[in-house]
Amino acid sequence: MDLPGLSTPPEKALAFYVDDGSTVTDFLPAERARGITIQSAAITFYWPPSHPEQREAVALPAQPRSQPSHTINLIDTPGHADFTFEVLRSLRILDGAVCILDGVAGVEAQTEKVWHQAAHYRIPKIIYINKLDRDGAAFGRTVKEIASRLHTWPAVCQIPWWEDGNGHFVGVGDVVGLQGLRWTERDGKKVKIVGIDELAITDKSFAEEIKKARMALVEVLSEFDDQMVEKYLECDEDPLAILSGDIIESLRRCLLSTSSRMVPVYAGASFKNIGVQPLLDAIVNLLPCPEEAADPEVSVGVFNGGLKDLVNGKTLLEVPDSTSLKSKKAAVRSRTSKTALIENLQACALAFKVVNDPRRGVLVYVRVYSGVLTRNAFLFNTNLQVSERAPRLLRMYASDAVDIPAIPAGQIGVILGFKHARTGDTLVSYTGVNPKTGPPAPLNTLQLRPIEVPPPVFFASIEPHSLSEEKPVADALALLLREDPSLQCSVDEDSGQTLLSGMGELHLEIARDRLVQDFKAKASMGRIEIGYRECLLIPSSLETVTFERDTAGRKGKAGCMAFATPFTGDEDAVATVATDTNCSTYQDGNRVTVSVIGPTGSANASESPSTLLPPHLPLTTAYTALANGAFAALARGPQHTYAMYNTHVSITFDPTLHLFGTETTPAALASAARLATQAALKGAAAQGGTALMEPVMNAIISIDEASLGPVVHDLSSSRGGHIISLDDADVIDASTHGKKTREDLPLIDIRKVYAPPDPFAASSVAGGEDLGMASNSSRQRSITARVPLKEMVGYLKHLRSLTGGRGTFVMSVDRFERMGGQREKAMLKELTGA
C-alpha cells in the first residue's frame, strides 16, 4: 500500500535489478510528467537476492524467515483520492501491506482512508515512516499520530539515529536486535552494525533510548500476546534478555491475529536507501504467506463461505436435481458426487485489473487463489458465463514482462489474449467437461467477492473532431472503460453528446490525457460538470404499455404496468428481496419491485408463478428483464435528463394480458418495462414536477491550529457546508470502515504510547511531559464537514491559500440531498445560460 507520492521504497527494493534510477513503477507518461502514481503497477522480485536454485528454500529452525530467498509480489498503488478505486482493487488481492508515511507530514487524511479500507479486507499491515532525512521530520510525533488518528498501538521496532543526537539522519536503532545500523555510503548499500555494548561507549544516550524502546516494545506485545508474557517471566522480567527471534515471532502472531490492534513501526529514508533492507526483512519475517492469509469469501449458488473450506471438502455443495435442469446432458452431470465436483476444480482466480498495452494488447492481471493456472488452459468466466483460452502467461516487472508456464496459488500474473474478462470477474479452470460449456452447476456460479465500484460524481463531454473519428473514439473509450471501471460512459439522448463520468477532476484530466496521448483518439473534452440527480415529488398514476416491434426480422411483443413513487432510502434498501411472487432490487439509489400476478389480478398463492410462464421464459429471466428495463428508464429523468434518485418503481406483469407466446422475449419485456416506467415518470413530472438533488460530500480537512478559524468560516459561510466535528487530528472516516464512528472504537491514551524524542520538535507541553507534539499554533486539527460537491470543485487551491500550503483534505460521496429553491434556480440558470 503506497500513499501520496511515495513510490521510492519499491524503487529501492529493485535496486539490485535497476541501475538507471528511473521510476520503474510509474511508467505511464502521465505519471512521469506529474510525478504521481496513477495506475497500480505489479512487480515480482526476490528477497534476499539470490540465484534461482536457492530461492524459496526453507528456513532452518535457528534461522529467521528472511534468511532464505522469498518471492515478493509488490503492487505500487496511487495515493490521490481520485484514484481510490485503483487502491481498492489492489487491496482486494493482497496478503499484507506496507503503509508508507511521510516523516514530515505525518498521518494525512488520505492515509486514514486507505488504512481503514485495508482493515475492511483484514490485511495485516506494517508502517514505514519515510523521509526522515528531510528538514522538519518528526518520527516521534508521527508515532503519536498513528495511535491518535489510526487508533492502533504502534510497536516501535526501529528508532531514528541522529548524528550526535540532533544532527543528520544516519541510520536506525534496531529495537528487536538491540543494535545500531549505520549507513556509511551515499548509495546506502553498505551498513555498519554496532552492538548495544559498543553503542553504550560511543553514543550512550542513543544506547539508552534503544533499551527504553525495547522495554516499551515488550510491554505492547505483552498486551496482545500471552506467549510474550511467558517469555518475559522466564527472563526474570528483563526485557533486554528476551531473544530477538522470540520478539519477531510475537510480532508475527500479533499481526496474524484479526483481533490485534497493534502495528510494527519502522524508520528510514528511502531516497538514500537508509532502512530499506531491514524493512524488506520485516516484510518476509512478519507478513503472512499466501497459505496464512485470510480465506477469501466466495458464493456458489446459495452457499456463502470460504474458498479454502470449499476446496478442502469441509463444505459440500448441493447439486441441483435433474428435474430442474434443461437437458439430459446436464442431468447426467448433476449426478456426479459432491466430492468429485470439487476435485475437478483445477484453479480459481480473480481478475483484478485490465490494462491495454500498446505492444502486447490487453493484459488481464489475475490473483490465483487455488490450484495452478497453466498456459493454454480454458478459463470459464462465471460472471459473463463465457470460456476463454489463456495462450500466454506473463510475470510482470512494471512495464516489462517474462513468459511463464504456469501461475501457482498465491501468486500474481498476467493473462495475454483475453477478449471479454473485466475487473472483478472470477475465472475457474475445470477438467472433465467441455471447456466451452464450463463447469457443471452450481460451480458455474462460483464467484469470489466482487470489487465494489464507487459511483462517479463528475462528468465531461467527449467530442470527436469529425464524423469519421466517431468509431475510433468509441473504440478507445471502450478500452479505457475496460481498464478503469470507475469511469462510466453514457450518451445524452437530446444532444447526442458522449459523456464520460469519473471520481474527480484529476481523474477526468488523466482520462482525457490517456485518451488523446496513449490511445491516439482525435477528440476533445468539454468542461467538467457535476452529476446531479432528479427525484419525484408526487406518485404517478398506473401506466400500462404494450411494446411491439420487429428487430432483425424477429417480432417482439410484450406488455406490463408501471407505477412510480418517491421514497427515502434506508439501511435495508441495499438488499435484494425475492419471494415467490415478486422480486425487489435496490440499485443506484432506486428500488424496482417486479410482481407476477395470476389470472384473477392478485398473486396466485396456490401455484408458483413459474407455471404461468412458457418454457422459453423462466421466472428469473422475466424478473431480470423487467427490472433491467425499469432501471434503464431511471437512468434519465423526465424533466432535466439527470438520473433519477430515491424513486420506487413497481412493475406488474400479468401473463394473461401481457404475454404473447414466443413473441414475448426477454428483450421485449425489458423494452416494455422501460417504456412503462418512462410513461409513469413523465406523468408524475407533468402533474407535480421533479426536484433536483446534488451530491453532498463527507470532507475531512487536515490543517494546523492557526488556520482553523478561516477554514471553518469559509466552509460554513461561503460554501454552505455543515461542520460535523472539530477534532485534534483523530477523526476516522465512517464511510470507509464499516460505518463505525470514532466513538465506537476504544481511544488510545497518547501518554502511554512510547515515541522517541524528536530533536527539532517543541518539548514543552502541559504538565511538563514531552509528547513529541507540536506547539498549539502548529498542532494538527481535523475538520469533518458535509459540503455540496459544487462548492468543492477547485477547493484544494483555495485551501492551500488559506493555510499557507499546509492544508490537505479527502472527501467521499456521503449522500444526495435535495437542493434548496435558490440553489436550484441558480444552477438551472447556469446550465441553460438564461
Short mmCIF file of N, CA and C in Angstrom, two decimals, residues 3 11 44 132 210 239 256 265 310 323 361 435 541 547 558 599 609 613 645 671 694 746 752 779 801-802 806 809:
data_model
loop_
_atom_site.label_atom_id
_atom_site.label_comp_id
_atom_site.label_asym_id
_atom_site.label_seq_id
_atom_site.Cartn_x
_atom_site.Cartn_y
_atom_site.Cartn_z
N LEU A 3 1.19 5.37 -0.27
CA LEU A 3 0.40 6.56 -0.06
C LEU A 3 1.00 7.73 -0.83
N GLU A 11 11.10 1.32 -5.56
CA GLU A 11 12.25 1.53 -6.43
C GLU A 11 13.51 1.00 -5.77
N THR A 44 7.39 -8.38 -9.51
CA THR A 44 7.81 -9.58 -8.80
C THR A 44 9.34 -9.55 -8.65
N LEU A 132 12.88 10.67 6.65
CA LEU A 132 13.42 11.19 7.90
C LEU A 132 14.70 12.00 7.68
N ILE A 210 17.51 3.03 22.87
CA ILE A 210 17.19 1.72 22.30
C ILE A 210 16.66 0.80 23.40
N PRO A 239 13.37 -7.29 29.96
CA PRO A 239 13.02 -7.25 28.53
C PRO A 239 14.23 -7.31 27.63
N LEU A 256 -0.92 -11.57 12.62
CA LEU A 256 -1.82 -12.54 12.00
C LEU A 256 -3.13 -12.68 12.77
N VAL A 265 6.29 -0.59 13.61
CA VAL A 265 6.68 0.68 13.00
C VAL A 265 8.17 0.67 12.73
N LEU A 310 -14.17 -24.81 0.92
CA LEU A 310 -14.83 -25.44 -0.22
C LEU A 310 -13.89 -26.40 -0.94
N THR A 323 -34.41 -32.74 -12.41
CA THR A 323 -35.69 -32.25 -12.93
C THR A 323 -35.67 -30.75 -13.17
N GLY A 361 -1.14 -5.73 -26.36
CA GLY A 361 -2.59 -5.85 -26.38
C GLY A 361 -3.17 -5.79 -24.98
N PRO A 435 -14.81 -27.55 -22.45
CA PRO A 435 -14.34 -26.24 -21.98
C PRO A 435 -15.28 -25.10 -22.32
N SER A 541 -49.50 7.94 -11.75
CA SER A 541 -50.64 7.05 -11.95
C SER A 541 -50.15 5.74 -12.55
N PHE A 547 -45.44 -3.15 -25.80
CA PHE A 547 -44.33 -2.94 -26.74
C PHE A 547 -44.48 -3.92 -27.90
N ALA A 558 -44.61 -7.49 -25.96
CA ALA A 558 -44.79 -7.74 -24.53
C ALA A 558 -45.43 -6.51 -23.91
N PRO A 599 -54.35 -14.96 -12.90
CA PRO A 599 -55.46 -14.55 -13.78
C PRO A 599 -56.49 -13.69 -13.09
N PRO A 609 -45.48 -18.87 -9.63
CA PRO A 609 -45.62 -18.02 -10.82
C PRO A 609 -44.92 -18.61 -12.04
N LEU A 613 -45.70 -19.10 -16.86
CA LEU A 613 -44.82 -18.64 -17.93
C LEU A 613 -44.44 -19.80 -18.84
N TYR A 645 -33.34 9.46 -8.64
CA TYR A 645 -32.84 9.04 -7.34
C TYR A 645 -34.01 8.99 -6.36
N SER A 671 -37.92 -3.85 -22.91
CA SER A 671 -38.38 -2.65 -23.62
C SER A 671 -39.73 -2.20 -23.09
N GLU A 694 -28.37 17.18 -5.32
CA GLU A 694 -26.95 17.36 -5.57
C GLU A 694 -26.14 16.45 -4.66
N PRO A 746 -12.25 2.00 20.79
CA PRO A 746 -11.61 2.46 22.01
C PRO A 746 -10.47 3.42 21.70
N LYS A 752 0.48 6.98 27.07
CA LYS A 752 1.00 5.64 27.29
C LYS A 752 1.74 5.07 26.07
N ARG A 779 -0.32 22.75 15.94
CA ARG A 779 -0.96 21.48 16.26
C ARG A 779 -1.96 21.12 15.17
N SER A 801 -4.22 28.29 -0.17
CA SER A 801 -4.02 29.73 0.02
C SER A 801 -4.42 30.16 1.43
N LEU A 802 -5.42 29.48 2.01
CA LEU A 802 -5.84 29.82 3.39
C LEU A 802 -4.86 29.32 4.44
N ARG A 806 -0.22 24.25 3.65
CA ARG A 806 -0.11 23.09 4.55
C ARG A 806 -1.40 22.29 4.67
N PHE A 809 -7.01 17.70 2.23
CA PHE A 809 -8.35 17.18 2.53
C PHE A 809 -8.61 15.95 1.69
#
